[in-house]
Coordinates of C-alpha atoms in Angstrom, one line a residue:
X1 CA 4.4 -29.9 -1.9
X2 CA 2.5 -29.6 -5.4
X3 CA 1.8 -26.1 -4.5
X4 CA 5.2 -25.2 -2.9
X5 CA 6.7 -26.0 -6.5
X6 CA 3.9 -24.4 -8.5
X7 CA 5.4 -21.6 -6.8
X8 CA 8.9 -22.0 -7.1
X9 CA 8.2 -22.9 -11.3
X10 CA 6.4 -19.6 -11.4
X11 CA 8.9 -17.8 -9.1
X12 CA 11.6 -19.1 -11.5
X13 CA 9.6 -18.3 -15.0
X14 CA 9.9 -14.3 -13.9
X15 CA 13.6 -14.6 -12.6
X16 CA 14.3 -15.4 -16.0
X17 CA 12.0 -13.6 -17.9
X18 CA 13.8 -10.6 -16.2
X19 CA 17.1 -11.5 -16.6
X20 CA 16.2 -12.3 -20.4
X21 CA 16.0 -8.2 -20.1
X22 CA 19.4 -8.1 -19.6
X23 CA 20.5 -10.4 -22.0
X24 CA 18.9 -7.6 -24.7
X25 CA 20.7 -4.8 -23.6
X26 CA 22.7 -3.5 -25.9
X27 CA 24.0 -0.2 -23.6
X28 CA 26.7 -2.6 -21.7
X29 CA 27.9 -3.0 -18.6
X30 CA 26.7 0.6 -16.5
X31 CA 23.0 -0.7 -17.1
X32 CA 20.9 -3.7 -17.2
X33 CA 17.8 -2.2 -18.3
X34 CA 16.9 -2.9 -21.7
X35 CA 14.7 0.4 -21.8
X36 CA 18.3 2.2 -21.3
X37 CA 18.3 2.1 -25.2
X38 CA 16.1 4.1 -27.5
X39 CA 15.4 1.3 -29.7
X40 CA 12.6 0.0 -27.1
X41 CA 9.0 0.8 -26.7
X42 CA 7.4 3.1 -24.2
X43 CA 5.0 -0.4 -23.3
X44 CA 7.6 -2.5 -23.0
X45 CA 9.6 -0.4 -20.6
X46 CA 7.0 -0.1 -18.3
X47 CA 6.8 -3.8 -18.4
X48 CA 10.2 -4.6 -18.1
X49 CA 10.7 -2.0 -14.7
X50 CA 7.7 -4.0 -13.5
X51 CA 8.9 -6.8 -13.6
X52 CA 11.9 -6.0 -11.8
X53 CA 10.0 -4.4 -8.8
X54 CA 8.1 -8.1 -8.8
X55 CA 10.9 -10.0 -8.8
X56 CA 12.8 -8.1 -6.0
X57 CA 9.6 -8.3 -4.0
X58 CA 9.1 -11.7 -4.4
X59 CA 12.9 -12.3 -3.2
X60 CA 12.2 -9.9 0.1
X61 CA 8.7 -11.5 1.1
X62 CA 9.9 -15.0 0.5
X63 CA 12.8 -14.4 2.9
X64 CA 15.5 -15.4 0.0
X65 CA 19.0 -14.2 -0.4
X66 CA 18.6 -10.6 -2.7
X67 CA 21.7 -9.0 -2.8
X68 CA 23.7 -11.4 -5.0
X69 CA 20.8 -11.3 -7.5
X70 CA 21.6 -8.5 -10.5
X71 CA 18.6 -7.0 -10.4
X72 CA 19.4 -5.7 -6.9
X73 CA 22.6 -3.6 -8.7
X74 CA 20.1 -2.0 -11.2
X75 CA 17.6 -1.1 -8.7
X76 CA 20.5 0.4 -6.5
X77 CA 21.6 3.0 -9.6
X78 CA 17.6 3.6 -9.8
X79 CA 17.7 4.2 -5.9
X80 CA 20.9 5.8 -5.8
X81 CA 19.8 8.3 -8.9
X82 CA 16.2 9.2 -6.5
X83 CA 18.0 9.8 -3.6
X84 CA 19.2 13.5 -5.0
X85 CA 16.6 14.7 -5.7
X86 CA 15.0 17.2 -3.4
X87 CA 11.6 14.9 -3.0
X88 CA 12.8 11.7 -2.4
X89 CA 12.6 12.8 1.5
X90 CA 9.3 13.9 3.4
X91 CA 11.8 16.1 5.6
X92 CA 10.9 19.5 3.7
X93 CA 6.8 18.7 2.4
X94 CA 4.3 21.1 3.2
X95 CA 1.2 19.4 5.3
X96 CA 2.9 17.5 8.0
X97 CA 2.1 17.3 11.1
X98 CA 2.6 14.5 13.7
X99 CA -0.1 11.8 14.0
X100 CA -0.5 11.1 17.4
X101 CA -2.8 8.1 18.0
X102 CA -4.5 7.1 21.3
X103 CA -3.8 3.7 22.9
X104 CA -6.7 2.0 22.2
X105 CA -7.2 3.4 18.8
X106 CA -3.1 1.3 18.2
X107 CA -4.4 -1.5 19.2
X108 CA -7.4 -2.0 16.9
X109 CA -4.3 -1.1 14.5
X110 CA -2.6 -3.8 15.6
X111 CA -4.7 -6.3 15.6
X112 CA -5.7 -5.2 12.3
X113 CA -2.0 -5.9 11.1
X114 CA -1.6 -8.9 13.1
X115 CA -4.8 -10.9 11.2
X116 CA -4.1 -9.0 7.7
X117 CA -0.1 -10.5 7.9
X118 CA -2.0 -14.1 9.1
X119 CA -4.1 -14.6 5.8
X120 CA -0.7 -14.3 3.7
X121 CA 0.6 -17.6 6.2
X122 CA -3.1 -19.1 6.5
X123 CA -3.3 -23.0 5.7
X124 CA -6.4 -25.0 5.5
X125 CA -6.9 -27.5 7.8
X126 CA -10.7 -28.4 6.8
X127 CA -13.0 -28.3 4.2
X128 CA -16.7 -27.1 4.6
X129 CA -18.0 -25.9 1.8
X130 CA -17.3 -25.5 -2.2
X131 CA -18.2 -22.5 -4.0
X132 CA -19.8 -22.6 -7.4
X133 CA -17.0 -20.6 -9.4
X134 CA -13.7 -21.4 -9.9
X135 CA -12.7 -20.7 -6.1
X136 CA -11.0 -23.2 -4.3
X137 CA -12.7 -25.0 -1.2
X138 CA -14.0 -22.5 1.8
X139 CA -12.3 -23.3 5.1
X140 CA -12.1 -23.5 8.4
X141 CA -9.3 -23.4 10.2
X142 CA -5.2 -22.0 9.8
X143 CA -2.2 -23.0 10.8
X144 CA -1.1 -19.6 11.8
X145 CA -3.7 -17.6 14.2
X146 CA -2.8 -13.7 15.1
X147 CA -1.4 -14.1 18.9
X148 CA -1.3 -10.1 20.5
X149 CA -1.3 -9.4 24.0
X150 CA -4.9 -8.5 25.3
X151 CA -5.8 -9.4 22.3
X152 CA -8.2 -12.9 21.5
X153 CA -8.8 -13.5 18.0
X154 CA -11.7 -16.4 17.1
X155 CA -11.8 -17.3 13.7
X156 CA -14.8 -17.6 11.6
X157 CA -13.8 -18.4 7.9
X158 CA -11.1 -18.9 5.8
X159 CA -11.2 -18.6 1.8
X160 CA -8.6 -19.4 -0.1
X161 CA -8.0 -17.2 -3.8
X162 CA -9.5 -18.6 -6.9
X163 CA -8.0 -20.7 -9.6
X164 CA -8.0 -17.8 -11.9
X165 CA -6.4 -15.4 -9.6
X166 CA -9.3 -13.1 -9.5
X167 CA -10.6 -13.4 -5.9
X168 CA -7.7 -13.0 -3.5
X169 CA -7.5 -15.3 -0.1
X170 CA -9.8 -13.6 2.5
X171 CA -9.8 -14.1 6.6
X172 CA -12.7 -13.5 8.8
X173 CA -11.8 -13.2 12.6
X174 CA -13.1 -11.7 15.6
X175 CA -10.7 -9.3 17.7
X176 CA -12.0 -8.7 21.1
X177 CA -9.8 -7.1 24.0
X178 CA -9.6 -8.3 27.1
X179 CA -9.3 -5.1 28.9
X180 CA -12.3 -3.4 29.7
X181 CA -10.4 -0.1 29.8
X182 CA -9.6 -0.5 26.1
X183 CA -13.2 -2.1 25.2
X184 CA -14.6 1.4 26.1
X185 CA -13.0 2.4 22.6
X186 CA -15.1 1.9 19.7
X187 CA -13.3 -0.1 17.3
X188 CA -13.6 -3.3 19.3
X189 CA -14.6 -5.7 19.7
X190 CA -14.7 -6.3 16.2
X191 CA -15.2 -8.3 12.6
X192 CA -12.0 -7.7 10.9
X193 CA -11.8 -8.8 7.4
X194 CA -8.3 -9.9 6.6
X195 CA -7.9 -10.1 2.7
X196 CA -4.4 -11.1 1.3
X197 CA -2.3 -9.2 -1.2
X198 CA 0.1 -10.6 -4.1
X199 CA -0.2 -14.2 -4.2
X200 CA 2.6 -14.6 -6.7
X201 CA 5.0 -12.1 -8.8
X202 CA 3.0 -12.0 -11.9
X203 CA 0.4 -9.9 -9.9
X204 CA 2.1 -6.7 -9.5
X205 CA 2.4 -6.6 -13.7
X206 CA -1.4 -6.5 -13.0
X207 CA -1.5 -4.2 -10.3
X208 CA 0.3 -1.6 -11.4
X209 CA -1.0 -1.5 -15.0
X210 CA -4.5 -2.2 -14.0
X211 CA -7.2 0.1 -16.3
X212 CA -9.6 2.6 -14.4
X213 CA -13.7 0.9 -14.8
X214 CA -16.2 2.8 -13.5
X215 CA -17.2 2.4 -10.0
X216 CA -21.3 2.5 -10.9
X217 CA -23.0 -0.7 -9.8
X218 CA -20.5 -1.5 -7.1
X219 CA -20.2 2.2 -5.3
X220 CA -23.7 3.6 -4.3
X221 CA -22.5 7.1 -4.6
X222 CA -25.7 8.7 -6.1
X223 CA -27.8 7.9 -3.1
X224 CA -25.4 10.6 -0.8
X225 CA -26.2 14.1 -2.1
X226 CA -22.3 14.9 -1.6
X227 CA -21.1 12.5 -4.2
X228 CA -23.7 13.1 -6.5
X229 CA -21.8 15.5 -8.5
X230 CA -18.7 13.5 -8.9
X231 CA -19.8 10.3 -8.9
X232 CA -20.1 9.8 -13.0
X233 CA -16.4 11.1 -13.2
X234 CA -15.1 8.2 -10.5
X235 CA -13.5 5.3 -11.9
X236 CA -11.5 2.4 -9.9
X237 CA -8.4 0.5 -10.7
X238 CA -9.8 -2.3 -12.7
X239 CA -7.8 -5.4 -11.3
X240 CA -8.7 -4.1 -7.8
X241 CA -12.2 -3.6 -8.4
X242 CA -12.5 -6.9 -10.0
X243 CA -11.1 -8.4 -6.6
X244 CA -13.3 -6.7 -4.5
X245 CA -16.5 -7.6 -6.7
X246 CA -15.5 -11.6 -6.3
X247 CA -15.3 -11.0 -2.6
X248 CA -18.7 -9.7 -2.2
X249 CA -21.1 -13.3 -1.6
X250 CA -18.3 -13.8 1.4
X251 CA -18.6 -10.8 2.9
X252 CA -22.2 -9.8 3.1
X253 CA -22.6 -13.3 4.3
X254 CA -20.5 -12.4 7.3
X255 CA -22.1 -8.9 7.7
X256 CA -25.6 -9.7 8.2
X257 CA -24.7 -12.6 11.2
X258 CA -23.0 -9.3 12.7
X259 CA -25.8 -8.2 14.5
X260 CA -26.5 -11.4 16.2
X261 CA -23.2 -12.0 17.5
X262 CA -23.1 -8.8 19.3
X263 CA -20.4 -7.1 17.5
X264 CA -21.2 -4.2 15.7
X265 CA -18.1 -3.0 14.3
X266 CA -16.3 -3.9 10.5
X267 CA -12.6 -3.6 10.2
X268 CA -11.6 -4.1 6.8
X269 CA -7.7 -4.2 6.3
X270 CA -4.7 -6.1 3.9
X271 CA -0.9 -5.2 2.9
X272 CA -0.2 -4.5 -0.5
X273 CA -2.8 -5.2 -3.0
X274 CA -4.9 -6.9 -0.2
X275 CA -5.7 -3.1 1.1
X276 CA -6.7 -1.8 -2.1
X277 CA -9.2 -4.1 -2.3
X278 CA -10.1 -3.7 1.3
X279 CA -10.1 -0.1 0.7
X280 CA -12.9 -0.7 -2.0
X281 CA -15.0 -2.7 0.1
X282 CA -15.0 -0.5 3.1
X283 CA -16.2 2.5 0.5
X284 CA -19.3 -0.1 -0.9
X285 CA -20.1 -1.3 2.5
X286 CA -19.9 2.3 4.1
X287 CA -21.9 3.8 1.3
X288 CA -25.0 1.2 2.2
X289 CA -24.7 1.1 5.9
X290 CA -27.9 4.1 6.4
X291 CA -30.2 1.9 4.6
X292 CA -28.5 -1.8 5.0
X293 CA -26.1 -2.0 7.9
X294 CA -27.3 1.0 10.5
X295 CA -26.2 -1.0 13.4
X296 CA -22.9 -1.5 12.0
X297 CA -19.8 1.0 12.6
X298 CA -17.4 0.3 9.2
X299 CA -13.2 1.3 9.2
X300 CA -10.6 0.8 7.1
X301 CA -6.7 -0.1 8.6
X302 CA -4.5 -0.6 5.6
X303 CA -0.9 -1.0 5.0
X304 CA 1.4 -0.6 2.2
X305 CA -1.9 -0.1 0.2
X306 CA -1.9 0.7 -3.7
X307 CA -3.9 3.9 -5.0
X308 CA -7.1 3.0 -6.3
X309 CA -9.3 5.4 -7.3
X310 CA -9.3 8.2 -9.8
X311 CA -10.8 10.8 -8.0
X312 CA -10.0 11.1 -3.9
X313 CA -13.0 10.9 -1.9
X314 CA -11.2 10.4 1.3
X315 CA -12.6 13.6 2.7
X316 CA -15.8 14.0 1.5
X317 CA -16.5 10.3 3.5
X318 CA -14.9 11.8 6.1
X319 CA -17.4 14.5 7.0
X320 CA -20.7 13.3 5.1
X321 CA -23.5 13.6 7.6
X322 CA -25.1 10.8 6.4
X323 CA -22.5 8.5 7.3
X324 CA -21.4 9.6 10.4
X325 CA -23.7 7.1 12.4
X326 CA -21.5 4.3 10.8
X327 CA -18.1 5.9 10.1
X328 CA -15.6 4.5 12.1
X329 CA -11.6 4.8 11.6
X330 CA -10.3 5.0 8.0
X331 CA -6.1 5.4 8.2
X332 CA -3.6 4.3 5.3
X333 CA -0.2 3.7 7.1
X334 CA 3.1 4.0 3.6
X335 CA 6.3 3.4 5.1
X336 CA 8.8 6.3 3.8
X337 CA 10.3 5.2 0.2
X338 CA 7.7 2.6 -0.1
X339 CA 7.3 2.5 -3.9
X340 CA 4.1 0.4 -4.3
X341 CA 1.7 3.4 -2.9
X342 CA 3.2 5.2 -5.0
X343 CA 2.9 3.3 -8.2
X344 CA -0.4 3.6 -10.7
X345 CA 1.6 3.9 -14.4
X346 CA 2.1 7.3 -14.8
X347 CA 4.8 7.1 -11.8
X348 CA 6.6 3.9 -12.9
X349 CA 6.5 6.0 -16.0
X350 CA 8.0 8.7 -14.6
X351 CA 11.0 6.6 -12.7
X352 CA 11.7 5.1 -16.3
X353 CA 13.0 8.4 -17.6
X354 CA 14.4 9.1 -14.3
X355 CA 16.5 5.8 -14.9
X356 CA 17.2 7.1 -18.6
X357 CA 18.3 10.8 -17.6
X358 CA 21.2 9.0 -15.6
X359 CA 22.9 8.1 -19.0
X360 CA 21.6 11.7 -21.0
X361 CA 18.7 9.8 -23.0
X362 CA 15.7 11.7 -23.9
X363 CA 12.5 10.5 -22.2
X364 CA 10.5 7.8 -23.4
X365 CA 7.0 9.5 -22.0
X366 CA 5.5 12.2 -23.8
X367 CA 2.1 12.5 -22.9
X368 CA -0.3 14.7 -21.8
X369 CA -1.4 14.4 -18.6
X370 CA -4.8 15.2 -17.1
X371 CA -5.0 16.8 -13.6
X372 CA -7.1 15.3 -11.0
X373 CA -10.9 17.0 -12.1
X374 CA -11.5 18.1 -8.6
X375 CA -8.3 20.6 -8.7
X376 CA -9.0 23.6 -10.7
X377 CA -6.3 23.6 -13.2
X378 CA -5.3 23.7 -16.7
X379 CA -3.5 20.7 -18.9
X380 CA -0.1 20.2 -18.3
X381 CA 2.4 18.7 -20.3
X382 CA 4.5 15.7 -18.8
X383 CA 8.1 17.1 -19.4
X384 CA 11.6 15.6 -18.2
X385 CA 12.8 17.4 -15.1
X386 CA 16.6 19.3 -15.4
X387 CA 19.3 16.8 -15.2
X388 CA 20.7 18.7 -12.1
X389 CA 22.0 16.3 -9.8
X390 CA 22.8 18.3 -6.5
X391 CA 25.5 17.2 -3.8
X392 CA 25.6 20.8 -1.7
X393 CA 25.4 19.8 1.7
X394 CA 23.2 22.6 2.8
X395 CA 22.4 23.8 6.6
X396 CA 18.6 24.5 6.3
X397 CA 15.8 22.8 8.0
X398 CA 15.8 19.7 5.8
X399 CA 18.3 18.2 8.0
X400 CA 21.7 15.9 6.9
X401 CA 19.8 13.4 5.4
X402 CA 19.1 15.9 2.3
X403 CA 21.4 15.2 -0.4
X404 CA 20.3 17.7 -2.8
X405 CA 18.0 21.2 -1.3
X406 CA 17.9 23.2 -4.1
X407 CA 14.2 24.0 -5.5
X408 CA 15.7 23.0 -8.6
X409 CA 17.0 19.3 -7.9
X410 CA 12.9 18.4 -7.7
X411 CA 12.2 15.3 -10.2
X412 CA 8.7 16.5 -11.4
X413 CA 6.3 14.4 -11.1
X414 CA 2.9 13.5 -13.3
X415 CA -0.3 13.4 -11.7
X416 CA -1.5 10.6 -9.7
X417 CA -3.8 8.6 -11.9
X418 CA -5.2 6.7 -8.4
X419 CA -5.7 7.8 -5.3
X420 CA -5.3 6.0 -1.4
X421 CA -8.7 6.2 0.2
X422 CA -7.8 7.0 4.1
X423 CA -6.2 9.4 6.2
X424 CA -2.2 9.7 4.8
X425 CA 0.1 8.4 7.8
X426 CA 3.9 7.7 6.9
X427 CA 6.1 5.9 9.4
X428 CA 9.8 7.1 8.9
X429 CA 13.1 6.7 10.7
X430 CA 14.5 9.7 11.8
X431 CA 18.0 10.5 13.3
X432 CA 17.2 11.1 16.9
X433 CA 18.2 14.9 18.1
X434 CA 17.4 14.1 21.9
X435 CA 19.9 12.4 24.0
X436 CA 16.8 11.3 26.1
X437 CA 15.9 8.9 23.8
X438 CA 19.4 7.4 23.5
X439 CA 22.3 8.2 21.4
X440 CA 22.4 11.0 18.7
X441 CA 23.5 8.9 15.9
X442 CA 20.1 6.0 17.1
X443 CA 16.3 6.0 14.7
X444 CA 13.8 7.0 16.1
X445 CA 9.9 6.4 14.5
X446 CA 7.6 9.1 13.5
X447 CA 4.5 8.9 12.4
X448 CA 3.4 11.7 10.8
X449 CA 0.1 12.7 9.2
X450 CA 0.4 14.1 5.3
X451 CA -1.6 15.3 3.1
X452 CA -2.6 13.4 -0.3
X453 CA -1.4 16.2 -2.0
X454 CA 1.8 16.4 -0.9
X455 CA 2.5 12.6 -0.5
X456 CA 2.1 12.6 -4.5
X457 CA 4.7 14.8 -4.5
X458 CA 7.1 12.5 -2.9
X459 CA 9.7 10.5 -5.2
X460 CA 9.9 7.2 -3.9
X461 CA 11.2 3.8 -5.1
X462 CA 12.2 1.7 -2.5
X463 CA 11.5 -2.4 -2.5
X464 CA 12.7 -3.5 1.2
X465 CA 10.4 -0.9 3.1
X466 CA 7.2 -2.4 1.1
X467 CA 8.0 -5.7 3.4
X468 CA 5.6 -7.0 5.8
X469 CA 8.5 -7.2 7.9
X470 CA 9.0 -3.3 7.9
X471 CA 5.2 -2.7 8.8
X472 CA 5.3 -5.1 11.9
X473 CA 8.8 -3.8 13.2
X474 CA 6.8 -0.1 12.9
X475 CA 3.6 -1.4 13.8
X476 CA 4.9 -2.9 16.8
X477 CA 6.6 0.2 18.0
X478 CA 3.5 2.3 17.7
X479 CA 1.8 -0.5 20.0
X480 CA 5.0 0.0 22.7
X481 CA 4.0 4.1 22.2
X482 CA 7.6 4.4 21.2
X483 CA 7.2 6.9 18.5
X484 CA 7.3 11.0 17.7
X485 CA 9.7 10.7 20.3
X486 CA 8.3 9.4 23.0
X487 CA 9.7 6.7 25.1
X488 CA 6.5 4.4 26.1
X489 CA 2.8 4.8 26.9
X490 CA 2.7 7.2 29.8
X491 CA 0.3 4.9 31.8

């Protein structure tokens, strides 16, 4: 109960902190924003649009009553003012192509989801062990265990997150099928490591303006020749990186009973901010598997993840021959208009003078931004895009859900300052063209496979598609094989 209304104090203290935003606007009644009004700082925009996107998140995940709160109007004109621009829909990027997983390969995703959604609903229900920071007790024991057809989960530790906030809640379970057909797949059984994303709103402040801090001393990147020559230029988000650093005793603990259990393959996975820092620990643990885990097979399942890194090494872990004894799946699945993938500070940035253009105000960003140091490119300057709002309903390929087609209606974007370590897939609706799979006017899901590239590209700020809700519903539907179109699993 004490920790229900810890909660509900803290839950409150933002509510009003945001609304106190309001209160300060002196623009009137077309827009709540105080950062609609050139008399506030570039800082304190950036705080105050953050805090908006924590609050509405906090409303969706909690299962409260959204729409009647007035930060859902604002957001609207913010969503409303994305949705004409050219690259607020996936429908016309380059580097698409449909991802088309295997059976057995879903349901190691699934099972993935089903125990990183657990640790957010975990409970103890006994204590065995204190740790000697300021973590609370180590336990045994939920209230809520994964349940998935053909699917047994056994759990072997449950820590909750530390009194500072630093070390997030982390789940260790075992996934094993109970087909034989799908155990001939590689991914299970398995060790999944569950670790839990936003424990209260305050945290996305943190995530999204997190520093970048070197990665030397937690990657091992100079012992692969292939990284050598990036590796001094490779910094991580810093909140992120501090997560994953906590979490390390608890891991490696787990890792090295692996082999005697039989198992011998490490599925690290989280929503939110619990996959970037699973995303981190998969690259350390990776990295050290030739020389400290070579029986061990490490992936990666994440879900709504953050970017992380400042330089995109998904590749380059993808095909280094010295890994490829322990590389095992690494996939990053963004729900289309999913802001939080999206969103390092250069991109809420960006959606502040997007909000500002609506009402003809000069941008509030002006600096120069760096381009990623692996693409060979000059400085550019960070500029705000034409005010062109389109409304032609054009006939092309980009399909009726385009609201503006022109080249010209593009919000230009800055540079990413983090990048998603996996391979890029985004789950969308899509209107259905086939009568076979019911009615014209029905959704279907695609999952399609993009590059990083031109997923930075994309414009997005939606809040309701970052739920956990929205991943299972998709999740769910790539376990049934109803997706790109297809009806069910053909056998």
């Amino acid at each position: 109960m004490v920790r229900i209304g810890i909660r509900l104090f803290k839950k409150k203290k933002v509510q009003k902190s945001a609304q106190a935003s309001f209160a300060a606007s002196a623009v009137g009644p077309d827009s709540g924003f105080a950062f609609v009004n050139n008399s506030q700082g570039a800082s304190a925009a950036l705080n105050e649009l953050t805090i908006a996107f924590s609050t509405a998140l906090d409303y969706i995940e909690s299962g409260d009553d959204f729409d009647d709160h007035p930060l859902r109007t604002q957001l609207k004109v913010l969503e409303d003012a994305v949705g004409e621009y050219s690259n607020s829909a996936s429908d016309c990027s380059e580097g698409i192509s449909d991802w088309n997983g295997s059976k057995s390969t879903i349901m190691a995703i699934a099972a993935a989801f089903k125990c990183s959604a657990s640790v957010y609903k975990s409970q103890p229900t006994e204590a065995v062990a204190h740790d000697s920071d300021d973590r609370t007790s180590v336990y045994k024991g939920t209230h809520r265990k994964p349940q998935m057809d053909g699917i047994t989960f056994t759990e072997l530790e449950y820590a909750g997150p530390s009194l500072g906030g630093t070390s997030k809640a982390i789940n260790f379970w075992i996934a094993e099928s109970e087909s034989s057909a799908v155990s001939s797949y590689n991914l299970l059984p398995a060790l999944v490591i569950a670790i839990r994303g936003t424990e209260k709103p305050i945290d996305n402040m943190v995530n999204i303006n997190g520093r970048p801090a070197p990665v030397s001393g937690f990657l091992n990147l100079n012992s692969h020749p292939v990284l050598q020559s990036i590796a001094a230029g490779i910094s991580a988000h810093s909140g992120f990186l501090n997560s994953a650093r906590a979490l390390l005793p608890l891991v490696s603990k787990h890792l090295s009973k692996m082999s005697h259990r039989g198992v011998m393959n490490v599925i690290y996975t989280g929503h939110s901010a619990g996959g970037a820092v699973a995303s981190l620990l998969y690259q350390k643990f990776l990295l050290e598997a030739p020389s400290s885990y070579p029986n061990l097979k490490f992936s990666c399942i994440t879900f709504g993840s953050p970017p992380t890194l400042t330089v995109n090494i998904t590749k380059t872990l993808s095909t280094a021959a010295s890994l490829e004894a322990n590389r095992g799946l690494s996939v990053a699945f963004v729900n289309e208009f999913d802001v939080i993938p999206r969103a390092d500070q250069a991109y809420v940035r960006s959606l502040i003078d997007l909000y500002r253009s609506i009402y003809k105000l000069e941008p509030l960003m002006s600096d120069t931004i760096m381009r990623d140091q692996q693409v060979a490119e000059p400085i550019i300057k960070y500029e705000l895009p034409p005010l062109d709002f389109g409304n032609s309903d054009s006939d092309s390929d980009c399909g009726a859900d385009f609201k503006a087609s022109s080249p010209d209606s593009e919000w230009k974007l800055p540079l990413a300052e983090y990048h998603i370590i996996g391979e890029l897939v985004l789950l969308r609706n899509k209107r259905n063209a086939s009568t076979e799979m019911g009615p014209r006017t029905s959704r279907v899901l695609q999952a399609l496979s993009i590059s990083a590239r031109e997923y930075e590209k994309l414009l997005y700020c939606g809040i309701q598609t970052h739920s956990r809700t929205y991943y299972e519903d998709r999740v769910g539907l790539l376990l049934k094989g109803e997706f790109n179109y297809k009806k069910q699993w053909e056998d």
